[in-house]
Amino acid sequence: MSFARSLWKLLVGIKDLLVLIFMLLFFGLLFAVLRGTPDPVLGDGVLVVDLDGVVVEEAQAPDPFAALAGQPVMKEWSLPDLLAALDAAKDDDRVSAVALDLDGFLGGGQPAMEEIGEALDAIRATGKTVSAYATGYVGDSYQLAAHADEIHLNPLGAVALAGPGGSQLYYADLLDRLGVTANVYRVGTYKAAVEPFTRSSMSDEARENMRALAETIGEQWREDVTKARPDAQIALALDNPVEAFGGSTDLAARARELGLVDALTSRHGWHDRLAELGGADDDATGGFKRIELSDYIALETPRERGGEIGVITVAGNIVDGTAGPGIAAGESLVEAIEKAGKRDLKALVLRIDSPGGSALASERIRLAVEELKAEKDIPVIASFGTYAASGGYWVATAADEIVAPTSTLTGSIGVFAVLPSFEGTLEKVGVGVDGVRTTPLSGEPDLFAGPSEAADALFQAGVESTYAKFLALVAEARDMPVDRVATIAEGRVWDGGTARQLGLVDRYGGMEEAVALAAERAGIEGEPTLHYIQRDLGFAGKFAELLGGEAQEEAPADAFARIAGRPDALLARALDTADQLIAGPSLQARCLECAPVTPATSKADGRARLRWLQGWFG
């Protein structure tokens, strides 16, 4: 009876806890709805482009539980929204100047920076001042600042221009210590996505590919910044930082001597400058008339709900199943494409910013685009973002033409699968494995004893079959012989400029050029109108928005913290790679070299993963 009473109390306690959680959620939602925050009213003044967080092609829905708990989250700015806001500000008489606040900016990829830079140049061409400020400038933030009229640096700040390149983690020795076997099935000499699981260092082929990419992308960054700021000693700061800064006792003053910045200004002093540009307002934050970027985007640049050209965004890792914006989930995107088929569209632009992922999901998305194109008899143009590689390029084969910036990462035409098995782990702890089989594939894949030769052969055949399908799709789409595609495939990644020379891309340009090409092919006269086919946020996403779920992380306080970036986020990305190994043997068309420029993860997430890692080693 004592046990029964204890069990009953436990069940009642669980029930009470669930009821409490439900009531908290219900009343939180009710409060948010009843609060009914009115739309902001825009006045005139300085448009404050405060880019805390990262710039992405498609922002993910906020986490509702993080919103409820008040946990810090990484802010994501949608590139299309940001470009639309800057374009509107160019001709808006209420906007007297643009303030580019880069103190919390964590990057967003070179093609995106180039497009934002062009938008800033267009604003300057109208006679409006663009003023930039940061405590520490690094690659992406300095590339944006170079397109400003004036660059302000905190007197305790610094400029550190490093160029592309860096380290990649390799897990072979760790897996060996743990007794885990990474059974790898791959096609492609350059398919480096599996190397972290099989090697302790980079292969010569991967190094060759990575070096070529880094040098090309770095040169394009140098050209863009030098053109925007010709009097700055960019080459010295990049190629010989010790000579540029090594003997200096004041890094900020030295940055000004090199022409990298224009003024050494405290944040308060910068606000005084903005008051000169847009007018003083003692009641406003900073003491100047200001227009907040989020308000401006919401009121002045709404996504068009009707138009002649549809836009489908394939952003993030390509995965099977369903997901909200920011993740290229196969079933969700197929549903969005089918929704587009119900519209009276004259053309479709497929905006791709993805390193790839599931081969199955990539094919599902490609087939949906092909069916829409055939059903409505409309042209389809692919527009590449920071990367459109592996599965991203697979999807692009459905397009009639491909438009890409020279700095995009594309190609990576190869396929792999990784299947972990734990025979070594069990041996280390003294656990034996045995059993019976009735066929060569009984009990396969055997994750305890390791896959059999028959299972190995079957998985390898599956990878090779998918690779042959990939080659055939590219050959048909690009009007090339399969043998020719095979020579430029092998999993190798190309920059956009080389990709065009190889025939993988048709034209250079960004989204604007892709829309113009779609309008031309569809016979649309005048300025085309767009219809963004957006996925539903779902209840959780809408709930988080109602709660105002943007508890923003604090930006790094000093210049060296800004330059160091996010070590916890890099750790989280490394552990994500380990998660992918454990996830098992799905066929992947994914690009290792196309890892996100800045991992969009919160401090809470990074620290939670660190605790998980510590659990492995006590």
XYZ file of C-alpha atoms in Angstrom:
618
model
C 0.000 0.000 0.000
C 2.897 2.367 0.773
C 4.260 1.885 -2.756
C 0.834 2.494 -4.302
C 0.386 5.730 -2.321
C 3.836 6.941 -3.389
C 3.114 6.125 -7.023
C -0.233 7.918 -6.820
C 1.404 11.038 -5.337
C 3.975 10.987 -8.129
C 1.283 10.780 -10.815
C -0.728 13.582 -9.182
C 2.425 15.715 -9.012
C 3.149 15.167 -12.703
C -0.459 16.041 -13.556
C -0.310 19.238 -11.495
C 2.964 20.244 -13.155
C 1.531 19.736 -16.639
C -1.570 21.747 -15.743
C 0.619 24.552 -14.381
C 2.738 24.633 -17.553
C -0.396 24.704 -19.716
C -1.919 27.524 -17.665
C 1.282 29.573 -17.871
C 1.358 29.152 -21.645
C -2.332 29.986 -21.983
C -2.249 33.128 -19.867
C 1.039 34.235 -21.428
C -0.541 33.993 -24.862
C -3.705 35.729 -23.661
C -1.672 38.571 -22.169
C 0.306 38.983 -25.381
C -2.855 39.103 -27.481
C -4.660 41.507 -25.160
C -1.604 43.720 -24.884
C -2.103 44.545 -28.578
C 1.039 46.555 -29.194
C 0.041 49.293 -31.654
C 1.994 49.774 -34.856
C 4.851 52.233 -34.423
C 4.576 55.646 -36.020
C 7.552 56.631 -38.118
C 8.848 60.158 -37.864
C 11.865 61.618 -39.569
C 15.547 61.399 -38.736
C 18.364 58.868 -38.989
C 17.609 55.292 -40.024
C 19.467 53.233 -37.413
C 20.707 50.031 -39.042
C 21.752 48.285 -35.827
C 22.832 44.876 -37.095
C 23.202 42.987 -33.834
C 23.369 39.317 -34.802
C 23.720 37.836 -38.267
C 22.379 38.497 -41.758
C 20.762 35.437 -43.339
C 18.750 34.779 -46.456
C 15.707 33.661 -44.484
C 15.361 34.228 -40.738
C 14.273 31.299 -38.609
C 11.232 31.547 -36.382
C 12.150 32.432 -32.783
C 12.091 29.730 -30.119
C 8.895 30.248 -28.069
C 10.343 28.547 -24.993
C 13.422 30.754 -25.083
C 11.046 33.709 -25.335
C 9.076 32.553 -22.303
C 12.234 31.924 -20.270
C 13.838 35.207 -21.316
C 16.910 33.392 -22.653
C 19.224 35.306 -24.999
C 18.898 34.361 -28.655
C 20.821 35.254 -31.761
C 19.060 37.915 -33.809
C 18.741 37.078 -37.501
C 18.200 39.779 -40.107
C 16.615 38.707 -43.383
C 18.742 39.899 -46.303
C 15.741 40.602 -48.609
C 14.080 42.708 -45.885
C 17.292 44.605 -45.189
C 17.900 45.351 -48.874
C 14.281 46.445 -49.322
C 14.599 48.818 -46.360
C 17.787 50.392 -47.713
C 16.236 50.756 -51.151
C 13.178 52.481 -49.671
C 15.340 54.754 -47.507
C 17.207 55.973 -50.571
C 14.202 57.982 -51.809
C 12.414 58.541 -48.489
C 12.490 62.226 -47.516
C 11.962 61.293 -43.861
C 15.328 59.519 -43.804
C 18.047 62.165 -43.546
C 20.974 59.753 -43.002
C 21.794 56.126 -42.255
C 23.602 55.013 -39.088
C 25.380 51.683 -39.512
C 25.840 50.308 -35.999
C 28.161 47.286 -36.305
C 29.114 46.741 -32.674
C 27.115 43.521 -32.402
C 27.343 42.405 -36.015
C 28.541 38.817 -36.466
C 28.587 38.519 -40.251
C 26.552 37.051 -43.031
C 28.651 35.915 -45.993
C 30.495 37.816 -48.672
C 27.806 37.868 -51.398
C 25.352 39.352 -48.891
C 27.900 41.963 -47.832
C 28.452 42.921 -51.465
C 24.705 43.423 -52.030
C 24.331 45.499 -48.863
C 27.396 47.524 -49.873
C 25.816 48.308 -53.246
C 22.620 49.420 -51.468
C 24.647 51.727 -49.209
C 26.447 53.169 -52.246
C 23.060 53.936 -53.817
C 21.994 55.826 -50.693
C 25.220 57.849 -50.700
C 24.672 58.680 -54.371
C 21.503 60.589 -53.380
C 23.560 62.862 -51.104
C 22.560 61.187 -47.824
C 25.337 60.416 -45.355
C 26.046 56.855 -44.237
C 27.928 56.794 -40.925
C 29.407 53.566 -39.480
C 30.458 52.814 -35.893
C 32.034 49.847 -34.089
C 34.424 49.009 -31.285
C 36.169 46.392 -33.417
C 36.019 45.869 -37.171
C 36.664 42.482 -38.751
C 36.018 40.991 -42.209
C 32.270 41.319 -42.831
C 31.772 44.360 -40.616
C 34.644 46.234 -42.225
C 33.393 45.354 -45.701
C 30.102 47.087 -44.870
C 31.808 50.021 -43.141
C 33.992 50.593 -46.206
C 30.826 51.577 -48.088
C 30.028 54.344 -45.574
C 30.932 58.022 -45.948
C 32.574 58.015 -42.554
C 33.901 55.213 -40.344
C 33.977 55.843 -36.600
C 36.031 53.635 -34.266
C 35.937 53.589 -30.486
C 39.207 55.044 -29.106
C 39.774 51.718 -27.312
C 38.952 49.743 -30.447
C 40.897 48.082 -33.241
C 40.652 46.936 -36.862
C 41.742 43.357 -37.611
C 41.557 42.223 -41.232
C 42.322 38.505 -41.399
C 40.994 37.292 -44.738
C 39.228 33.941 -45.318
C 40.610 30.687 -43.966
C 40.735 28.870 -40.657
C 40.698 25.516 -38.942
C 38.394 22.523 -39.193
C 37.993 19.874 -36.497
C 38.793 16.233 -37.277
C 37.401 13.441 -35.113
C 39.118 10.223 -36.264
C 41.360 9.913 -33.183
C 38.489 10.765 -30.839
C 36.243 8.170 -32.463
C 39.057 5.646 -32.138
C 39.366 6.423 -28.421
C 35.632 5.916 -28.018
C 35.655 2.747 -30.102
C 33.251 4.220 -32.666
C 33.718 3.232 -36.311
C 32.631 5.724 -38.969
C 31.634 3.557 -41.920
C 31.903 5.930 -44.873
C 30.331 5.516 -48.305
C 31.247 8.242 -50.773
C 31.804 9.252 -54.359
C 34.030 12.199 -55.279
C 37.753 12.747 -54.819
C 37.062 16.174 -53.279
C 34.024 15.213 -51.169
C 35.615 16.500 -47.982
C 32.412 16.405 -45.921
C 33.324 12.917 -44.642
C 36.942 13.710 -43.766
C 36.285 14.914 -40.190
C 35.069 11.389 -39.396
C 37.903 9.489 -41.098
C 41.032 11.622 -40.716
C 42.966 13.591 -38.127
C 43.953 16.260 -40.677
C 42.949 17.657 -44.061
C 43.663 15.621 -47.192
C 45.831 17.081 -49.955
C 42.793 17.196 -52.286
C 40.664 19.062 -49.753
C 43.536 21.432 -48.964
C 43.970 22.198 -52.669
C 40.268 22.936 -53.053
C 40.019 25.005 -49.875
C 43.124 27.046 -50.676
C 41.861 27.878 -54.167
C 38.498 28.951 -52.784
C 39.965 31.013 -49.933
C 42.403 32.819 -52.203
C 39.719 33.647 -54.775
C 37.145 34.816 -52.224
C 39.814 36.778 -50.358
C 40.892 38.581 -53.507
C 37.292 39.512 -54.271
C 36.905 40.901 -50.724
C 40.089 42.918 -51.177
C 38.903 44.339 -54.514
C 35.507 45.347 -53.125
C 36.934 47.077 -50.037
C 39.764 48.776 -51.944
C 37.340 50.121 -54.537
C 35.038 51.447 -51.796
C 37.925 52.950 -49.802
C 40.829 53.543 -52.198
C 42.962 55.689 -49.866
C 43.091 53.113 -47.059
C 46.181 50.926 -46.748
C 44.175 47.716 -47.040
C 47.018 45.652 -48.518
C 49.384 46.489 -45.650
C 46.780 45.683 -42.989
C 45.966 42.362 -44.678
C 49.353 41.137 -45.817
C 51.630 42.468 -43.078
C 49.617 43.183 -39.917
C 52.757 43.070 -37.742
C 54.312 45.909 -39.739
C 50.989 47.739 -39.811
C 50.184 47.467 -36.088
C 52.984 45.593 -34.314
C 54.940 48.537 -32.949
C 51.940 50.703 -32.138
C 50.964 51.632 -28.607
C 47.560 52.839 -29.806
C 45.856 50.453 -32.237
C 42.890 52.761 -32.829
C 45.115 55.735 -33.667
C 47.207 53.546 -35.958
C 44.055 52.408 -37.795
C 43.245 56.051 -38.442
C 46.804 56.734 -39.668
C 46.434 53.861 -42.157
C 43.186 55.370 -43.422
C 41.169 52.373 -42.275
C 38.882 54.634 -40.223
C 38.077 58.334 -40.262
C 37.503 59.245 -36.636
C 38.091 57.943 -33.120
C 34.797 58.526 -31.403
C 33.051 57.310 -28.288
C 29.526 56.037 -28.734
C 28.226 59.219 -27.085
C 30.274 61.298 -29.517
C 28.903 59.285 -32.441
C 25.379 59.974 -31.242
C 26.198 63.690 -31.225
C 27.295 63.324 -34.846
C 24.025 61.588 -35.714
C 22.148 64.458 -34.078
C 23.969 66.793 -36.474
C 22.864 64.638 -39.412
C 19.253 64.021 -38.436
C 18.335 66.498 -35.736
C 18.471 66.396 -31.948
C 15.771 64.806 -29.796
C 16.485 64.778 -26.069
C 13.649 62.306 -25.439
C 14.946 59.700 -27.876
C 17.590 57.061 -27.193
C 20.971 58.572 -28.050
C 19.572 62.103 -28.134
C 18.882 62.214 -31.885
C 15.877 61.713 -34.128
C 15.914 58.061 -35.029
C 13.981 55.568 -37.120
C 14.389 51.991 -35.919
C 15.240 49.457 -38.608
C 12.720 46.847 -37.437
C 9.912 49.439 -37.492
C 10.963 50.655 -40.912
C 11.014 47.126 -42.319
C 7.582 46.356 -40.845
C 5.881 49.499 -42.122
C 7.715 50.492 -45.283
C 8.873 47.221 -46.870
C 6.121 44.635 -46.432
C 6.601 41.443 -48.435
C 4.397 41.641 -51.504
C 1.470 39.227 -51.379
C 0.618 39.422 -55.038
C 2.784 39.746 -58.065
C 3.778 38.439 -61.443
C 7.010 36.741 -60.296
C 6.960 34.226 -57.474
C 9.952 33.807 -55.149
C 10.672 30.521 -53.390
C 13.541 30.585 -50.875
C 15.629 27.462 -50.250
C 17.788 28.522 -47.300
C 19.731 26.530 -44.735
C 20.474 22.832 -44.552
C 18.254 20.677 -46.744
C 16.480 18.150 -44.538
C 13.675 15.646 -44.856
C 10.254 16.373 -43.379
C 8.828 19.706 -42.301
C 10.284 22.851 -40.717
C 9.749 26.585 -40.646
C 11.699 29.357 -42.402
C 15.478 29.200 -42.312
C 15.601 25.416 -42.747
C 15.145 23.918 -46.210
C 12.768 21.121 -45.200
C 11.699 19.078 -48.218
C 8.011 18.595 -47.445
C 7.508 22.195 -46.298
C 9.088 23.560 -49.481
C 7.079 21.201 -51.676
C 3.938 22.541 -49.994
C 5.098 26.125 -50.627
C 5.805 25.349 -54.289
C 2.370 23.777 -54.679
C 0.914 26.920 -53.103
C 2.777 28.957 -55.713
C 1.118 26.847 -58.412
C -2.269 28.210 -57.350
C -1.159 31.784 -58.073
C -1.322 33.555 -61.383
C 2.438 33.722 -61.823
C 4.346 34.520 -64.988
C 7.768 33.420 -63.708
C 9.457 31.912 -60.673
C 12.745 32.850 -59.009
C 14.318 30.098 -56.945
C 16.520 31.826 -54.365
C 19.054 29.271 -53.067
C 21.347 29.827 -50.097
C 22.134 26.300 -48.942
C 25.160 24.016 -48.501
C 22.951 21.038 -49.312
C 21.914 18.095 -47.187
C 19.502 15.248 -47.790
C 19.634 13.953 -51.363
C 16.053 12.705 -51.054
C 14.731 16.094 -49.932
C 16.755 17.845 -52.670
C 15.113 15.639 -55.284
C 11.651 16.216 -53.795
C 12.129 19.986 -54.083
C 13.554 19.732 -57.616
C 10.655 17.600 -58.826
C 8.115 20.029 -57.329
C 9.744 22.914 -59.223
C 9.787 20.876 -62.452
C 6.094 20.055 -62.055
C 5.211 23.712 -61.418
C 7.231 24.817 -64.442
C 5.504 22.254 -66.687
C 2.027 22.906 -65.320
C 2.119 26.695 -65.649
C 4.584 26.895 -68.573
C 6.641 29.616 -66.893
C 10.382 30.316 -66.793
C 12.297 29.446 -63.629
C 15.467 31.348 -62.720
C 17.803 30.226 -59.919
C 19.505 32.968 -57.900
C 22.427 31.889 -55.714
C 23.316 33.463 -52.382
C 26.400 32.859 -50.250
C 26.402 29.212 -51.260
C 24.375 26.885 -53.437
C 26.332 23.668 -53.314
C 25.704 19.929 -53.328
C 21.976 19.538 -52.608
C 21.546 23.262 -53.240
C 22.942 22.829 -56.746
C 20.820 19.680 -57.177
C 17.698 21.816 -56.648
C 19.020 24.449 -59.081
C 19.049 21.942 -61.952
C 15.298 22.553 -62.266
C 15.950 26.163 -63.356
C 16.156 27.418 -66.925
C 19.073 29.696 -66.052
C 21.321 30.231 -63.034
C 22.440 33.670 -61.822
C 25.207 33.837 -59.197
C 27.621 36.364 -57.693
C 31.301 35.713 -58.325
C 31.861 35.053 -54.616
C 29.209 32.364 -54.188
C 30.305 28.810 -53.352
C 28.749 26.248 -55.649
C 29.250 22.841 -57.219
C 30.300 20.159 -54.691
C 28.620 17.598 -56.940
C 29.125 14.458 -54.894
C 27.266 12.141 -52.536
C 28.134 10.436 -49.254
C 26.681 8.561 -46.310
C 28.196 7.943 -42.876
C 27.012 5.085 -40.671
C 28.428 4.796 -37.131
C 28.933 1.398 -35.542
C 30.027 0.632 -31.985
C 31.854 -2.691 -32.048
C 34.967 -1.078 -30.607
C 33.012 0.646 -27.851
C 31.399 -2.603 -26.765
C 34.755 -4.370 -26.781
C 36.212 -1.665 -24.529
C 33.461 -2.219 -21.938
C 33.487 -6.017 -22.231
C 30.218 -6.557 -24.079
C 30.063 -9.346 -26.656
C 27.912 -9.451 -29.781
C 26.519 -12.596 -31.419
C 23.408 -13.795 -33.222
C 22.050 -15.712 -36.219
C 21.274 -14.710 -39.815
C 18.918 -16.162 -42.383
C 20.029 -13.958 -45.299
C 23.125 -11.856 -46.028
C 21.249 -8.728 -44.898
C 19.560 -10.104 -41.780
C 19.945 -7.632 -38.940
C 21.769 -5.131 -41.126
C 23.061 -2.559 -40.739
C 24.531 -4.102 -37.599
C 25.549 -1.158 -35.450
C 26.897 -3.450 -32.709
C 29.183 -5.763 -34.702
C 29.640 -3.440 -37.672
C 27.966 -3.690 -41.098
C 28.659 -6.837 -43.107
C 30.360 -6.912 -46.498
C 26.933 -7.273 -48.107
C 25.629 -4.201 -46.260
C 28.761 -2.237 -47.156
C 28.313 -3.146 -50.816
C 24.635 -2.176 -50.722
C 25.284 1.236 -49.156
C 28.126 1.972 -51.561
C 25.901 0.990 -54.473
C 23.243 3.371 -53.187
C 25.739 6.230 -53.002
C 27.064 5.502 -56.493
C 23.534 5.271 -57.894
C 22.590 8.628 -56.368
C 25.805 10.169 -57.679
C 25.040 8.869 -61.184
C 21.580 10.459 -60.898
C 23.191 13.739 -59.795
C 25.571 13.736 -62.761
C 22.738 12.975 -65.178
C 20.607 15.819 -63.798
C 23.451 18.316 -64.134
C 24.331 17.063 -67.616
C 20.751 17.487 -68.831
C 20.246 20.865 -67.132
C 23.553 22.322 -68.329
C 23.455 20.663 -71.771
C 26.778 18.903 -71.204
C 27.962 15.338 -71.767
C 27.940 13.296 -68.560
C 31.677 12.693 -68.955
C 32.279 16.454 -68.985
C 30.208 16.916 -65.815
C 32.147 14.103 -64.154
C 35.432 15.967 -64.658
C 34.157 19.079 -62.825
C 32.196 17.139 -60.205
C 34.033 14.783 -57.815
C 32.645 16.843 -54.932
C 34.806 19.850 -55.775
C 33.571 23.308 -54.708
C 33.939 26.295 -57.034
C 33.623 30.033 -56.635
C 30.952 31.695 -58.767
C 33.430 33.129 -61.266
C 35.046 29.770 -61.999
C 31.657 28.061 -61.998
C 30.522 30.274 -64.852
C 33.643 29.493 -66.852
C 32.936 25.781 -66.311
C 29.321 26.142 -67.432
C 27.709 25.552 -64.021
C 26.392 29.141 -63.912
C 24.900 31.231 -66.736
C 25.267 34.842 -65.563
C 26.808 36.918 -62.806
C 24.573 38.868 -60.470
C 22.373 38.859 -57.410
C 18.656 38.736 -56.790
C 17.989 41.943 -58.729
C 19.577 40.527 -61.889
C 17.698 37.245 -61.447
C 14.344 39.055 -61.198
C 15.161 41.144 -64.279
C 16.037 37.990 -66.219
C 12.823 36.277 -65.101
C 10.802 39.312 -66.217
C 12.589 39.368 -69.572
C 11.960 35.686 -70.228
C 8.312 36.031 -69.172
C 7.759 39.078 -71.398
C 6.878 41.347 -68.473
C 7.097 45.031 -69.382
C 8.022 47.665 -66.829
C 8.948 47.029 -63.206
C 7.922 43.466 -62.240
C 6.061 42.812 -58.993
C 7.081 39.986 -56.678
C 5.166 37.466 -54.625
C 7.188 35.816 -51.866
C 5.827 32.333 -51.237
C 6.389 32.126 -47.500
C 5.968 29.174 -45.219
C 3.699 29.312 -42.201
C 5.499 29.977 -38.925
C 3.170 27.536 -37.196
C 1.669 27.980 -33.732
C 5.029 27.951 -31.933
C 6.533 30.644 -34.152
C 3.455 32.867 -33.948
C 3.325 32.395 -30.197
C 6.968 33.475 -29.873
C 6.325 36.541 -32.024
C 3.386 37.516 -29.827
C 5.593 37.219 -26.772
C 8.170 39.436 -28.432
C 10.698 36.612 -28.275
C 13.869 38.503 -29.058
C 15.790 38.571 -25.804
C 18.915 39.793 -27.524
C 22.364 38.598 -26.547
C 24.793 41.221 -25.325
C 27.353 42.174 -27.967
C 31.037 41.650 -27.073
C 32.181 44.636 -25.058
C 35.707 45.303 -26.291
C 37.578 45.162 -29.571
C 39.415 41.919 -28.881
C 36.220 40.134 -27.860
C 34.709 41.295 -31.147
C 37.714 40.045 -33.095
C 37.722 36.685 -31.281
C 34.147 36.048 -32.401
C 32.066 33.293 -30.820
C 34.136 30.336 -29.502
C 31.039 28.793 -27.895
C 29.195 28.956 -31.210
C 32.118 27.316 -33.009
C 32.048 24.527 -30.429
C 28.326 24.113 -30.954
C 28.886 23.779 -34.696
C 31.541 21.117 -34.095
C 29.147 19.162 -31.927
C 26.460 19.530 -34.585
C 28.848 17.707 -36.905
C 29.116 14.911 -34.340
C 25.313 14.806 -34.123
C 25.180 14.287 -37.885
C 27.378 11.205 -37.530
C 25.122 9.704 -34.891
C 22.026 10.536 -36.970
C 22.983 7.720 -39.330
C 23.119 6.650 -42.929
C 20.881 8.958 -44.949
C 22.365 9.811 -48.350
C 23.796 13.314 -48.191
C 24.689 15.833 -50.877
C 26.290 18.362 -48.551
C 29.283 20.679 -48.691
C 31.728 20.865 -45.770
C 33.483 23.941 -47.169
C 30.119 25.743 -47.136
C 29.671 25.688 -43.369
C 27.843 28.805 -42.142
C 30.142 31.820 -41.894
C 28.934 32.508 -38.371
C 27.045 29.820 -36.452
C 23.677 31.214 -35.417
C 23.470 29.772 -31.948
C 22.805 31.266 -28.564
C 25.179 31.397 -25.634
C 22.815 29.148 -23.727
C 22.929 26.571 -26.523
C 26.708 26.713 -26.812
C 27.207 26.284 -23.071
C 24.680 23.434 -22.929
C 26.633 21.620 -25.607
C 29.865 22.248 -23.711
C 28.336 20.612 -20.631
C 27.310 17.679 -22.866
C 30.904 17.326 -24.065
C 32.236 17.467 -20.497
C 29.885 14.605 -19.655
C 31.766 12.355 -22.074
C 35.106 12.905 -20.371
C 34.041 13.417 -16.772
